[in-house]
PDB file of C-alpha atoms in Angstrom:
ATOM      1  CA  UNK A  12     202.105 156.553  56.819  1.00 55.00           C
ATOM      2  CA  UNK A  13     202.634 157.367  61.073  1.00 73.00           C
ATOM      3  CA  UNK A  14     198.866 156.020  61.367  1.00 77.00           C
ATOM      4  CA  UNK A  15     200.379 152.350  59.999  1.00 75.00           C
ATOM      5  CA  UNK A  16     203.846 152.815  62.340  1.00 82.00           C
ATOM      6  CA  UNK A  17     201.519 153.330  65.654  1.00 84.00           C
ATOM      7  CA  UNK A  18     199.317 150.051  64.430  1.00 83.00           C
ATOM      8  CA  UNK A  19     202.515 148.221  63.878  1.00 84.00           C
ATOM      9  CA  UNK A  20     204.038 149.432  67.404  1.00 87.00           C
ATOM     10  CA  UNK A  21     200.863 148.483  69.163  1.00 88.00           C
ATOM     11  CA  UNK A  22     199.553 145.660  67.307  1.00 88.00           C
ATOM     12  CA  UNK A  23     202.825 143.706  67.012  1.00 89.00           C
ATOM     13  CA  UNK A  24     203.218 141.799  70.294  1.00 89.00           C
ATOM     14  CA  UNK A  25     199.426 140.430  70.147  1.00 89.00           C
ATOM     15  CA  UNK A  26     199.609 139.792  66.187  1.00 89.00           C
ATOM     16  CA  UNK A  27     203.380 137.656  66.945  1.00 90.00           C
ATOM     17  CA  UNK A  28     201.802 136.165  69.730  1.00 88.00           C
ATOM     18  CA  UNK A  29     199.129 134.806  67.858  1.00 84.00           C
ATOM     19  CA  UNK A  30     201.454 134.135  64.874  1.00 86.00           C
ATOM     20  CA  UNK A  31     203.659 131.812  67.458  1.00 85.00           C
ATOM     21  CA  UNK A  32     199.921 130.344  68.260  1.00 82.00           C
ATOM     22  CA  UNK A  33     199.158 128.765  65.046  1.00 78.00           C
ATOM     23  CA  UNK A  34     202.849 128.244  64.410  1.00 78.00           C
ATOM     24  CA  UNK A  35     204.486 126.915  66.793  1.00 78.00           C
ATOM     25  CA  UNK A  36     207.535 127.816  65.891  1.00 80.00           C
ATOM     26  CA  UNK A  37     209.368 131.768  66.241  1.00 83.00           C
ATOM     27  CA  UNK A  38     210.747 132.173  62.703  1.00 85.00           C
ATOM     28  CA  UNK A  39     208.280 130.722  61.349  1.00 85.00           C
ATOM     29  CA  UNK A  40     205.231 133.707  63.944  1.00 87.00           C
ATOM     30  CA  UNK A  41     207.702 136.656  62.248  1.00 89.00           C
ATOM     31  CA  UNK A  42     207.355 135.722  59.026  1.00 88.00           C
ATOM     32  CA  UNK A  43     203.592 135.304  59.499  1.00 89.00           C
ATOM     33  CA  UNK A  44     203.825 138.348  61.853  1.00 91.00           C
ATOM     34  CA  UNK A  45     205.628 140.260  58.776  1.00 90.00           C
ATOM     35  CA  UNK A  46     203.708 139.436  56.063  1.00 89.00           C
ATOM     36  CA  UNK A  47     200.083 139.763  58.212  1.00 90.00           C
ATOM     37  CA  UNK A  48     201.028 143.290  58.495  1.00 88.00           C
ATOM     38  CA  UNK A  49     203.097 143.713  54.647  1.00 87.00           C
ATOM     39  CA  UNK A  50     199.515 142.967  53.195  1.00 89.00           C
ATOM     40  CA  UNK A  51     197.997 145.044  56.362  1.00 87.00           C
ATOM     41  CA  UNK A  52     200.156 147.679  54.845  1.00 84.00           C
ATOM     42  CA  UNK A  53     198.230 147.579  51.696  1.00 85.00           C
ATOM     43  CA  UNK A  54     194.281 147.295  52.279  1.00 84.00           C
ATOM     44  CA  UNK A  55     194.733 149.648  55.034  1.00 79.00           C
ATOM     45  CA  UNK A  56     192.731 151.609  53.283  1.00 77.00           C
ATOM     46  CA  UNK A  57     189.355 149.049  52.486  1.00 81.00           C
ATOM     47  CA  UNK A  58     189.790 148.591  56.385  1.00 76.00           C
ATOM     48  CA  UNK A  59     186.783 149.335  57.943  1.00 74.00           C
ATOM     49  CA  UNK A  60     187.245 151.209  60.803  1.00 76.00           C
ATOM     50  CA  UNK A  61     183.491 150.554  62.872  1.00 71.00           C
ATOM     51  CA  UNK A  62     185.581 147.204  62.137  1.00 74.00           C
ATOM     52  CA  UNK A  63     187.437 145.263  65.046  1.00 79.00           C
ATOM     53  CA  UNK A  64     191.424 146.626  64.185  1.00 83.00           C
ATOM     54  CA  UNK A  65     192.955 143.112  66.562  1.00 83.00           C
ATOM     55  CA  UNK A  66     190.753 140.671  65.054  1.00 80.00           C
ATOM     56  CA  UNK A  67     191.448 142.284  61.754  1.00 85.00           C
ATOM     57  CA  UNK A  68     194.713 141.724  62.170  1.00 88.00           C
ATOM     58  CA  UNK A  69     194.584 138.954  62.755  1.00 83.00           C
ATOM     59  CA  UNK A  70     191.940 137.273  60.352  1.00 85.00           C
ATOM     60  CA  UNK A  71     194.203 139.111  58.068  1.00 89.00           C
ATOM     61  CA  UNK A  72     197.646 136.779  59.395  1.00 88.00           C
ATOM     62  CA  UNK A  73     194.624 133.669  59.973  1.00 86.00           C
ATOM     63  CA  UNK A  74     194.388 133.521  56.088  1.00 85.00           C
ATOM     64  CA  UNK A  75     198.084 133.756  55.454  1.00 85.00           C
ATOM     65  CA  UNK A  76     199.012 130.995  57.673  1.00 82.00           C
ATOM     66  CA  UNK A  77     196.448 129.066  55.262  1.00 80.00           C
ATOM     67  CA  UNK A  78     197.170 130.540  51.893  1.00 78.00           C
ATOM     68  CA  UNK A  79     201.007 130.287  53.402  1.00 73.00           C
ATOM     69  CA  UNK A  80     200.000 126.712  53.625  1.00 65.00           C
ATOM     70  CA  UNK A  81     198.280 125.521  50.208  1.00 66.00           C
ATOM     71  CA  UNK A  82     201.142 127.105  48.008  1.00 61.00           C
ATOM     72  CA  UNK A  83     203.522 126.159  50.589  1.00 59.00           C
ATOM     73  CA  UNK A  84     203.593 122.878  51.129  1.00 55.00           C
ATOM     74  CA  UNK A  85     205.705 121.319  48.841  1.00 45.00           C
ATOM     75  CA  UNK A  86     209.085 123.697  49.603  1.00 47.00           C
ATOM     76  CA  UNK A  87     210.298 121.017  51.555  1.00 41.00           C
ATOM     77  CA  UNK A  88     211.910 124.246  54.151  1.00 44.00           C
ATOM     78  CA  UNK A  89     210.523 127.614  55.192  1.00 43.00           C
ATOM     79  CA  UNK A  90     213.065 129.638  53.811  1.00 46.00           C
ATOM     80  CA  UNK A  91     213.630 127.358  50.092  1.00 47.00           C
ATOM     81  CA  UNK A  92     216.072 124.345  52.496  1.00 45.00           C
ATOM     82  CA  UNK A  93     216.234 121.289  52.791  1.00 44.00           C
ATOM     83  CA  UNK A  94     215.438 119.752  56.076  1.00 44.00           C
ATOM     84  CA  UNK A  95     218.726 117.690  56.836  1.00 41.00           C
ATOM     85  CA  UNK A  96     218.964 114.387  55.962  1.00 42.00           C
ATOM     86  CA  UNK A  97     218.936 111.205  58.080  1.00 41.00           C
ATOM     87  CA  UNK A  98     220.383 107.498  56.508  1.00 38.00           C
ATOM     88  CA  UNK A  99     216.407 106.989  56.743  1.00 42.00           C
ATOM     89  CA  UNK A 100     216.445 108.637  53.811  1.00 40.00           C
ATOM     90  CA  UNK A 101     215.441 107.754  49.638  1.00 42.00           C
ATOM     91  CA  UNK A 102     218.889 109.118  47.763  1.00 41.00           C
ATOM     92  CA  UNK A 103     216.545 111.022  45.250  1.00 42.00           C
ATOM     93  CA  UNK A 104     215.370 113.016  47.946  1.00 40.00           C
ATOM     94  CA  UNK A 105     218.416 114.398  49.181  1.00 40.00           C
ATOM     95  CA  UNK A 106     219.465 114.994  45.099  1.00 43.00           C
ATOM     96  CA  UNK A 107     215.800 116.590  45.009  1.00 49.00           C
ATOM     97  CA  UNK A 108     216.792 119.154  47.986  1.00 60.00           C
ATOM     98  CA  UNK A 109     220.171 119.803  46.260  1.00 65.00           C
ATOM     99  CA  UNK A 110     218.450 121.232  43.866  1.00 68.00           C
ATOM    100  CA  UNK A 111     216.819 123.171  45.642  1.00 69.00           C
ATOM    101  CA  UNK A 112     219.550 124.796  47.219  1.00 70.00           C
ATOM    102  CA  UNK A 113     221.994 125.666  45.448  1.00 75.00           C
ATOM    103  CA  UNK A 114     218.336 126.896  43.067  1.00 75.00           C
ATOM    104  CA  UNK A 115     217.759 129.317  45.689  1.00 76.00           C
ATOM    105  CA  UNK A 116     221.878 130.561  46.203  1.00 75.00           C
ATOM    106  CA  UNK A 117     221.398 131.166  42.229  1.00 81.00           C
ATOM    107  CA  UNK A 118     218.248 132.748  42.368  1.00 83.00           C
ATOM    108  CA  UNK A 119     219.339 134.624  45.747  1.00 81.00           C
ATOM    109  CA  UNK A 120     222.850 136.207  43.963  1.00 81.00           C
ATOM    110  CA  UNK A 121     220.611 137.596  40.317  1.00 87.00           C
ATOM    111  CA  UNK A 122     219.044 138.765  42.961  1.00 88.00           C
ATOM    112  CA  UNK A 123     219.113 143.160  43.345  1.00 90.00           C
ATOM    113  CA  UNK A 124     220.671 144.999  46.225  1.00 89.00           C
ATOM    114  CA  UNK A 125     219.099 145.291  48.536  1.00 90.00           C
ATOM    115  CA  UNK A 126     216.630 142.257  48.318  1.00 90.00           C
ATOM    116  CA  UNK A 127     219.810 139.654  48.625  1.00 86.00           C
ATOM    117  CA  UNK A 128     222.083 141.400  51.046  1.00 84.00           C
ATOM    118  CA  UNK A 129     218.506 141.599  53.828  1.00 88.00           C
ATOM    119  CA  UNK A 130     217.211 137.680  52.587  1.00 87.00           C
ATOM    120  CA  UNK A 131     221.123 135.998  53.457  1.00 80.00           C
ATOM    121  CA  UNK A 132     221.735 139.214  56.806  1.00 79.00           C
ATOM    122  CA  UNK A 133     217.569 137.630  57.636  1.00 82.00           C
ATOM    123  CA  UNK A 134     218.871 133.350  56.623  1.00 78.00           C
ATOM    124  CA  UNK A 135     222.042 133.245  56.974  1.00 70.00           C
ATOM    125  CA  UNK A 136     223.011 135.422  59.807  1.00 69.00           C
ATOM    126  CA  UNK A 137     220.321 134.408  61.837  1.00 74.00           C
ATOM    127  CA  UNK A 138     220.255 139.153  62.582  1.00 77.00           C
ATOM    128  CA  UNK A 139     216.558 140.331  63.876  1.00 85.00           C
ATOM    129  CA  UNK A 140     214.828 142.520  62.042  1.00 89.00           C
ATOM    130  CA  UNK A 141     215.753 145.772  63.230  1.00 87.00           C
ATOM    131  CA  UNK A 142     219.642 144.863  64.014  1.00 85.00           C
ATOM    132  CA  UNK A 143     218.751 144.079  59.802  1.00 86.00           C
ATOM    133  CA  UNK A 144     217.323 147.431  59.679  1.00 87.00           C
ATOM    134  CA  UNK A 145     219.338 149.215  61.186  1.00 85.00           C
ATOM    135  CA  UNK A 146     222.641 148.211  59.107  1.00 83.00           C
ATOM    136  CA  UNK A 147     220.695 149.727  56.435  1.00 86.00           C
ATOM    137  CA  UNK A 148     219.828 153.642  58.292  1.00 89.00           C
ATOM    138  CA  UNK A 149     216.571 151.944  58.471  1.00 91.00           C
ATOM    139  CA  UNK A 150     213.270 150.356  59.862  1.00 92.00           C
ATOM    140  CA  UNK A 151     212.684 147.587  61.382  1.00 90.00           C
ATOM    141  CA  UNK A 152     209.520 148.124  58.965  1.00 91.00           C
ATOM    142  CA  UNK A 153     211.340 148.246  56.323  1.00 93.00           C
ATOM    143  CA  UNK A 154     213.976 145.015  56.660  1.00 91.00           C
ATOM    144  CA  UNK A 155     211.270 143.193  57.383  1.00 91.00           C
ATOM    145  CA  UNK A 156     208.712 144.062  54.416  1.00 92.00           C
ATOM    146  CA  UNK A 157     211.922 143.857  51.860  1.00 93.00           C
ATOM    147  CA  UNK A 158     213.219 140.515  53.682  1.00 92.00           C
ATOM    148  CA  UNK A 159     208.913 139.705  53.100  1.00 91.00           C
ATOM    149  CA  UNK A 160     209.452 141.466  49.374  1.00 90.00           C
ATOM    150  CA  UNK A 161     213.011 139.179  48.725  1.00 89.00           C
ATOM    151  CA  UNK A 162     211.522 135.981  49.869  1.00 87.00           C
ATOM    152  CA  UNK A 163     208.467 136.958  47.414  1.00 87.00           C
ATOM    153  CA  UNK A 164     210.848 136.572  44.611  1.00 86.00           C
ATOM    154  CA  UNK A 165     212.821 133.387  45.440  1.00 82.00           C
ATOM    155  CA  UNK A 166     209.010 132.070  46.052  1.00 80.00           C
ATOM    156  CA  UNK A 167     207.777 133.286  42.915  1.00 82.00           C
ATOM    157  CA  UNK A 168     211.032 131.877  40.543  1.00 81.00           C
ATOM    158  CA  UNK A 169     211.442 128.987  42.331  1.00 74.00           C
ATOM    159  CA  UNK A 170     207.669 128.266  41.788  1.00 70.00           C
ATOM    160  CA  UNK A 171     208.327 128.762  37.857  1.00 66.00           C
ATOM    161  CA  UNK A 172     211.208 125.930  38.535  1.00 58.00           C
ATOM    162  CA  UNK A 173     208.987 123.218  39.459  1.00 54.00           C
ATOM    163  CA  UNK A 174     206.865 123.030  36.339  1.00 51.00           C
TER     164      UNK A 174
END
C-alpha cells in the first residue's frame, strides 16, 4: 500500500489535470481521478514496470471517461440529481427528474455507513475528499474510494430501477 500511496502523491496532479482537460469540469475531473486511482489500485499487480506509469494512468483515465459516457449517458446529472429545469422543459421530463431524485434519496437512505455519510458530505455538503477523510480519521484516498463505491452502488441500483 505504501507503493500505491507514493504513486498517488506523485501522479495525482498530473491525472487530475488530464481529467480536467477531458471533462472541462473540476467536479467531474475529481470523480474521474478518483475512479482512475481506484482502478489503478485494483490493477497494480498487472502493471508492467517497463511501461510508462504516467501513460498507464492516463490510459486508465481516458478509458474510465469513455465508460462513464457509455454507461451513464441516461443519467440527467453526474451524481444522479436532475439538472435545474427551465420553463421550456416539458412536464414529463420534469416529473421523470423528480422521480429520479426521489429514487436517489431512497437509495441513499437505505445505504449502509460510511457510504451514506461520505456520499452525502461530498454531494450535498460539497466537502473536499481530504476534509471528509479527516472527519473519519482516515486518508483522502480512503474518502475517494468510499465515495466511489457509494456512487457505484447508487448507479447500479438506479440502472436496475430503470430496467
